[in-house]
PDB file of C-alpha atoms and ligand atoms in Angstrom:
ATOM      1  CA  MET D   1      -7.625 -14.582 -13.299  1.00 68.00           C
ATOM      2  CA  GLY D   2      -6.213 -11.155 -13.477  1.00 86.00           C
ATOM      3  CA  LEU D   3      -6.291  -8.699 -10.819  1.00 93.00           C
ATOM      4  CA  ALA D   4      -7.112  -4.555 -11.093  1.00 93.00           C
ATOM      5  CA  ALA D   5      -4.821  -1.808 -10.120  1.00 95.00           C
ATOM      6  CA  HIS D   6      -4.665  -1.550  -6.283  1.00 95.00           C
ATOM      7  CA  THR D   7      -2.010  -1.365  -3.651  1.00 97.00           C
ATOM      8  CA  ASP D   8      -1.493  -4.173  -0.639  1.00 98.00           C
ATOM      9  CA  SER D   9      -2.447  -3.032   2.911  1.00 98.00           C
ATOM     10  CA  GLY D  10       0.504  -4.370   5.134  1.00 98.00           C
ATOM     11  CA  PHE D  11       4.035  -3.433   5.484  1.00 98.00           C
ATOM     12  CA  PHE D  12       5.159  -5.894   2.160  1.00 98.00           C
ATOM     13  CA  THR D  13       4.048  -8.230  -0.110  1.00 98.00           C
ATOM     14  CA  PHE D  14       6.234 -11.287  -1.186  1.00 98.00           C
ATOM     15  CA  ILE D  15       5.263 -12.636  -4.439  1.00 97.00           C
ATOM     16  CA  MET D  16       6.389 -15.874  -5.940  1.00 95.00           C
ATOM     17  CA  GLN D  17       5.382 -15.762  -9.866  1.00 92.00           C
ATOM     18  CA  SER D  18       5.634 -18.725 -12.279  1.00 91.00           C
ATOM     19  CA  LEU D  19       7.729 -18.234 -15.007  1.00 91.00           C
ATOM     20  CA  VAL D  20       5.035 -16.461 -17.004  1.00 92.00           C
ATOM     21  CA  PRO D  21       5.173 -12.922 -16.073  1.00 92.00           C
ATOM     22  CA  GLY D  22       1.791 -11.251 -15.352  1.00 95.00           C
ATOM     23  CA  LEU D  23       2.727  -8.816 -12.303  1.00 97.00           C
ATOM     24  CA  GLN D  24       3.063  -5.147 -13.426  1.00 97.00           C
ATOM     25  CA  LEU D  25       3.879  -1.865 -11.482  1.00 98.00           C
ATOM     26  CA  HIS D  26       2.513   1.587 -12.145  1.00 98.00           C
ATOM     27  CA  ARG D  27       5.101   4.168 -12.984  1.00 97.00           C
ATOM     28  CA  PRO D  28       4.132   7.724 -13.050  1.00 93.00           C
ATOM     29  CA  GLY D  29       5.342  10.590 -15.429  1.00 93.00           C
ATOM     30  CA  PRO D  30       4.427   9.375 -17.968  1.00 95.00           C
ATOM     31  CA  ASP D  31       1.930   6.876 -16.529  1.00 96.00           C
ATOM     32  CA  ARG D  32       2.901   3.340 -17.596  1.00 97.00           C
ATOM     33  CA  TRP D  33       2.855  -0.128 -16.511  1.00 98.00           C
ATOM     34  CA  VAL D  34       6.194  -1.914 -16.200  1.00 97.00           C
ATOM     35  CA  THR D  35       6.233  -5.904 -16.265  1.00 97.00           C
ATOM     36  CA  VAL D  36       8.089  -7.407 -13.364  1.00 96.00           C
ATOM     37  CA  PRO D  37      10.385 -10.185 -14.866  1.00 95.00           C
ATOM     38  CA  ALA D  38       9.549 -13.623 -13.757  1.00 93.00           C
ATOM     39  CA  LEU D  39      12.706 -14.969 -12.459  1.00 94.00           C
ATOM     40  CA  PRO D  40      13.371 -18.599 -11.430  1.00 94.00           C
ATOM     41  CA  GLY D  41      13.646 -18.687  -7.636  1.00 93.00           C
ATOM     42  CA  ALA D  42      12.798 -14.831  -7.315  1.00 95.00           C
ATOM     43  CA  PHE D  43      10.440 -12.979  -5.147  1.00 95.00           C
ATOM     44  CA  ALA D  44       8.962  -9.833  -6.266  1.00 97.00           C
ATOM     45  CA  VAL D  45       8.711  -7.630  -3.078  1.00 97.00           C
ATOM     46  CA  VAL D  46       5.861  -4.914  -2.914  1.00 98.00           C
ATOM     47  CA  VAL D  47       5.760  -1.899  -0.503  1.00 98.00           C
ATOM     48  CA  ALA D  48       2.408  -1.609   0.848  1.00 98.00           C
ATOM     49  CA  ASP D  49       0.369   0.958   2.582  1.00 98.00           C
ATOM     50  CA  LEU D  50       1.220   0.459   6.288  1.00 98.00           C
ATOM     51  CA  PHE D  51       4.956   0.724   5.659  1.00 98.00           C
ATOM     52  CA  GLN D  52       4.152   4.133   3.977  1.00 98.00           C
ATOM     53  CA  VAL D  53       2.614   5.060   7.240  1.00 98.00           C
ATOM     54  CA  LEU D  54       5.626   3.722   9.265  1.00 98.00           C
ATOM     55  CA  THR D  55       7.850   5.737   7.169  1.00 98.00           C
ATOM     56  CA  ASN D  56       5.535   8.875   7.074  1.00 98.00           C
ATOM     57  CA  GLY D  57       5.593   8.779   2.997  1.00 97.00           C
ATOM     58  CA  ARG D  58       9.210   8.308   2.390  1.00 97.00           C
ATOM     59  CA  PHE D  59       8.389   4.782   1.149  1.00 98.00           C
ATOM     60  CA  ARG D  60       5.525   5.054  -1.305  1.00 97.00           C
ATOM     61  CA  SER D  61       3.210   1.844  -1.508  1.00 98.00           C
ATOM     62  CA  ALA D  62       3.226   0.489  -4.994  1.00 98.00           C
ATOM     63  CA  LEU D  63       0.385   0.422  -7.590  1.00 97.00           C
ATOM     64  CA  HIS D  64       0.152  -2.727  -9.172  1.00 98.00           C
ATOM     65  CA  ARG D  65      -1.870  -5.289 -11.321  1.00 98.00           C
ATOM     66  CA  ALA D  66      -1.601  -8.551 -12.427  1.00 97.00           C
ATOM     67  CA  VAL D  67      -2.678  -9.606 -15.990  1.00 95.00           C
ATOM     68  CA  VAL D  68      -3.160 -12.622 -17.701  1.00 89.00           C
ATOM     69  CA  ASN D  69      -2.619 -14.000 -21.287  1.00 83.00           C
ATOM     70  CA  SER D  70      -4.970 -16.721 -22.514  1.00 87.00           C
ATOM     71  CA  GLU D  71      -2.132 -18.943 -23.999  1.00 91.00           C
ATOM     72  CA  HIS D  72      -0.027 -19.613 -20.944  1.00 91.00           C
ATOM     73  CA  GLU D  73      -1.430 -20.590 -17.332  1.00 92.00           C
ATOM     74  CA  ARG D  74       0.184 -18.309 -14.623  1.00 92.00           C
ATOM     75  CA  ILE D  75       0.427 -19.068 -11.041  1.00 93.00           C
ATOM     76  CA  SER D  76       1.296 -16.510  -8.396  1.00 94.00           C
ATOM     77  CA  VAL D  77       1.540 -17.063  -4.592  1.00 95.00           C
ATOM     78  CA  PRO D  78       1.642 -13.934  -2.625  1.00 97.00           C
ATOM     79  CA  TYR D  79       2.508 -13.611   1.109  1.00 98.00           C
ATOM     80  CA  PHE D  80       1.359 -10.409   2.859  1.00 98.00           C
ATOM     81  CA  LEU D  81       3.462  -9.354   5.769  1.00 98.00           C
ATOM     82  CA  GLY D  82       2.222  -6.990   8.106  1.00 98.00           C
ATOM     83  CA  PRO D  83       2.034  -6.212  12.005  1.00 98.00           C
ATOM     84  CA  PRO D  84      -0.028  -8.080  14.143  1.00 98.00           C
ATOM     85  CA  GLY D  85      -3.508  -7.044  14.466  1.00 98.00           C
ATOM     86  CA  ASP D  86      -3.276  -5.488  18.047  1.00 98.00           C
ATOM     87  CA  MET D  87      -0.316  -3.368  16.959  1.00 98.00           C
ATOM     88  CA  THR D  88      -0.827   0.261  16.381  1.00 98.00           C
ATOM     89  CA  VAL D  89       1.444   1.546  13.408  1.00 98.00           C
ATOM     90  CA  ALA D  90       2.452   5.019  13.510  1.00 98.00           C
ATOM     91  CA  PRO D  91       4.896   6.947  11.503  1.00 98.00           C
ATOM     92  CA  LEU D  92       8.478   6.496  13.054  1.00 98.00           C
ATOM     93  CA  ALA D  93       9.865   9.371  14.915  1.00 97.00           C
ATOM     94  CA  SER D  94      13.104   9.060  12.720  1.00 97.00           C
ATOM     95  CA  ALA D  95      10.948   9.549   9.938  1.00 97.00           C
ATOM     96  CA  VAL D  96       9.401  12.851  10.536  1.00 97.00           C
ATOM     97  CA  LEU D  97      11.241  15.749   9.544  1.00 93.00           C
ATOM     98  CA  PRO D  98      12.520  18.272  12.408  1.00 94.00           C
ATOM     99  CA  GLY D  99      10.098  20.695  12.981  1.00 93.00           C
ATOM    100  CA  THR D 100       7.052  19.156  11.177  1.00 92.00           C
ATOM    101  CA  ARG D 101       4.091  16.627  12.483  1.00 94.00           C
ATOM    102  CA  PRO D 102       3.576  13.269  11.510  1.00 97.00           C
ATOM    103  CA  VAL D 103       1.496  12.941   8.131  1.00 97.00           C
ATOM    104  CA  TYR D 104      -0.489   9.805   9.314  1.00 98.00           C
ATOM    105  CA  ARG D 105      -2.460   8.795  12.590  1.00 97.00           C
ATOM    106  CA  ALA D 106      -1.746   5.547  14.118  1.00 98.00           C
ATOM    107  CA  VAL D 107      -4.078   2.757  13.212  1.00 98.00           C
ATOM    108  CA  THR D 108      -3.984  -1.193  13.260  1.00 98.00           C
ATOM    109  CA  TRP D 109      -4.162  -3.311  10.523  1.00 98.00           C
ATOM    110  CA  PRO D 110      -7.614  -4.611  11.169  1.00 98.00           C
ATOM    111  CA  GLU D 111      -8.862  -0.897  11.749  1.00 98.00           C
ATOM    112  CA  TYR D 112      -6.930   0.536   8.322  1.00 98.00           C
ATOM    113  CA  MET D 113      -9.037  -2.610   6.565  1.00 98.00           C
ATOM    114  CA  VAL D 114     -12.025  -1.004   7.594  1.00 98.00           C
ATOM    115  CA  VAL D 115     -11.166   2.211   6.071  1.00 97.00           C
ATOM    116  CA  ARG D 116     -10.100   0.658   2.845  1.00 97.00           C
ATOM    117  CA  LYS D 117     -13.700  -1.213   2.733  1.00 97.00           C
ATOM    118  CA  LYS D 118     -15.121   2.378   3.075  1.00 95.00           C
ATOM    119  CA  THR D 119     -13.349   3.808   0.327  1.00 94.00           C
ATOM    120  CA  PHE D 120     -13.517   1.036  -1.998  1.00 89.00           C
ATOM    121  CA  GLY D 121     -15.398   2.127  -5.301  1.00 87.00           C
ATOM    122  CA  THR D 122     -14.866   5.682  -4.289  1.00 89.00           C
ATOM    123  CA  ASP D 123     -12.710   8.198  -5.615  1.00 88.00           C
ATOM    124  CA  LYS D 124     -10.895   8.619  -2.090  1.00 90.00           C
ATOM    125  CA  SER D 125      -7.719   6.758  -1.079  1.00 93.00           C
ATOM    126  CA  ALA D 126      -7.678   4.870   2.220  1.00 97.00           C
ATOM    127  CA  LEU D 127      -4.189   6.498   2.933  1.00 97.00           C
ATOM    128  CA  ASP D 128      -5.247   9.846   2.439  1.00 95.00           C
ATOM    129  CA  MET D 129      -8.238   9.036   5.041  1.00 95.00           C
ATOM    130  CA  LEU D 130      -5.362   8.585   7.649  1.00 97.00           C
ATOM    131  CA  GLU D 131      -3.813  12.053   6.965  1.00 97.00           C
ATOM    132  CA  VAL D 132      -3.807  14.426  10.124  1.00 95.00           C
ATOM    133  CA  ALA D 133      -4.811  17.731   9.029  1.00 82.00           C
ATOM    134  CA  PRO D 134      -1.754  20.417   9.133  1.00 71.00           C
ATOM    135  CA  GLU D 135      -0.911  22.444  12.061  1.00 68.00           C
ATOM    136  CA  GLY D 136      -3.356  25.408  12.473  1.00 66.00           C
ATOM    137  CA  GLU D 137      -5.873  23.476  10.246  1.00 65.00           C
ATOM    138  CA  GLU D 138      -7.422  21.499  13.015  1.00 58.00           C
ATOM    139  CA  LYS D 139     -11.092  21.234  13.369  1.00 51.00           C
ATOM    140  CA  GLU D 140     -12.918  23.194  16.184  1.00 53.00           C
ATOM    141  CA  GLN D 141     -13.609  20.896  19.170  1.00 51.00           C
ATOM    142  CA  PRO D 142     -17.021  21.353  20.190  1.00 54.00           C
ATOM    143  CA  GLN D 143     -17.245  23.196  23.474  1.00 55.00           C
ATOM    144  CA  ASN D 144     -19.913  22.145  26.068  1.00 52.00           C
TER     145      ASN D 144
HETATM  146  O1  AKG J 201      -0.589 -12.087  -9.118  1.00 83.95           O
HETATM  147  C1  AKG J 201       0.173 -11.029  -8.855  1.00 83.95           C
HETATM  148  O2  AKG J 201       1.476 -11.359  -9.292  1.00 83.95           O
HETATM  149  C2  AKG J 201      -0.107 -10.163  -7.824  1.00 83.95           C
HETATM  150  C3  AKG J 201      -0.982 -10.634  -6.834  1.00 83.95           C
HETATM  151  C4  AKG J 201      -1.318  -9.654  -5.862  1.00 83.95           C
HETATM  152  O3  AKG J 201      -1.153  -8.097  -6.290  1.00 83.95           O
HETATM  153  C5  AKG J 201      -2.179  -9.838  -4.565  1.00 83.95           C
HETATM  154  O4  AKG J 201      -2.552 -10.716  -4.398  1.00 83.95           O
HETATM  155  O5  AKG J 201      -2.434  -8.605  -4.004  1.00 83.95           O
HETATM  156 FE1  FE2 J 202      -1.376  -7.049  -4.600  1.00 83.95          FE
END
């Protein structure tokens, strides 16, 4: 079973692959897919969306996919590391440049999964949906 291009939702994913490689990382400029070598005893560590939120975009979540080949069976075991469900994740103060505002709003992992579900199959990115409007572009609050 392969896996289409995606990012993971938590902080990090630790992936152990059998010795048949298949995990690929997207690299931009020029766009290409790079195969992660399958090394005995090694984990691949993938930065995921909530770590991008936590670091205010300093660390970008990694677009990746898994490909299979018909000759060799491949097994991978991912471990998804993220915050407890009731913990809100917001950009760390130390990751927000002086004089600027956080790029992302605070969110819990389960709330973020709802946002991801809404954007699934659309051309919208779930991380974009968490972005707060830059200063001066806030929506007018309705006055009663
Ligand atoms: O099979 C792999 O190496 C990748 C698995 C993966 O990306 C995932 O489960 O989110
Ligand atoms: Fe993944």
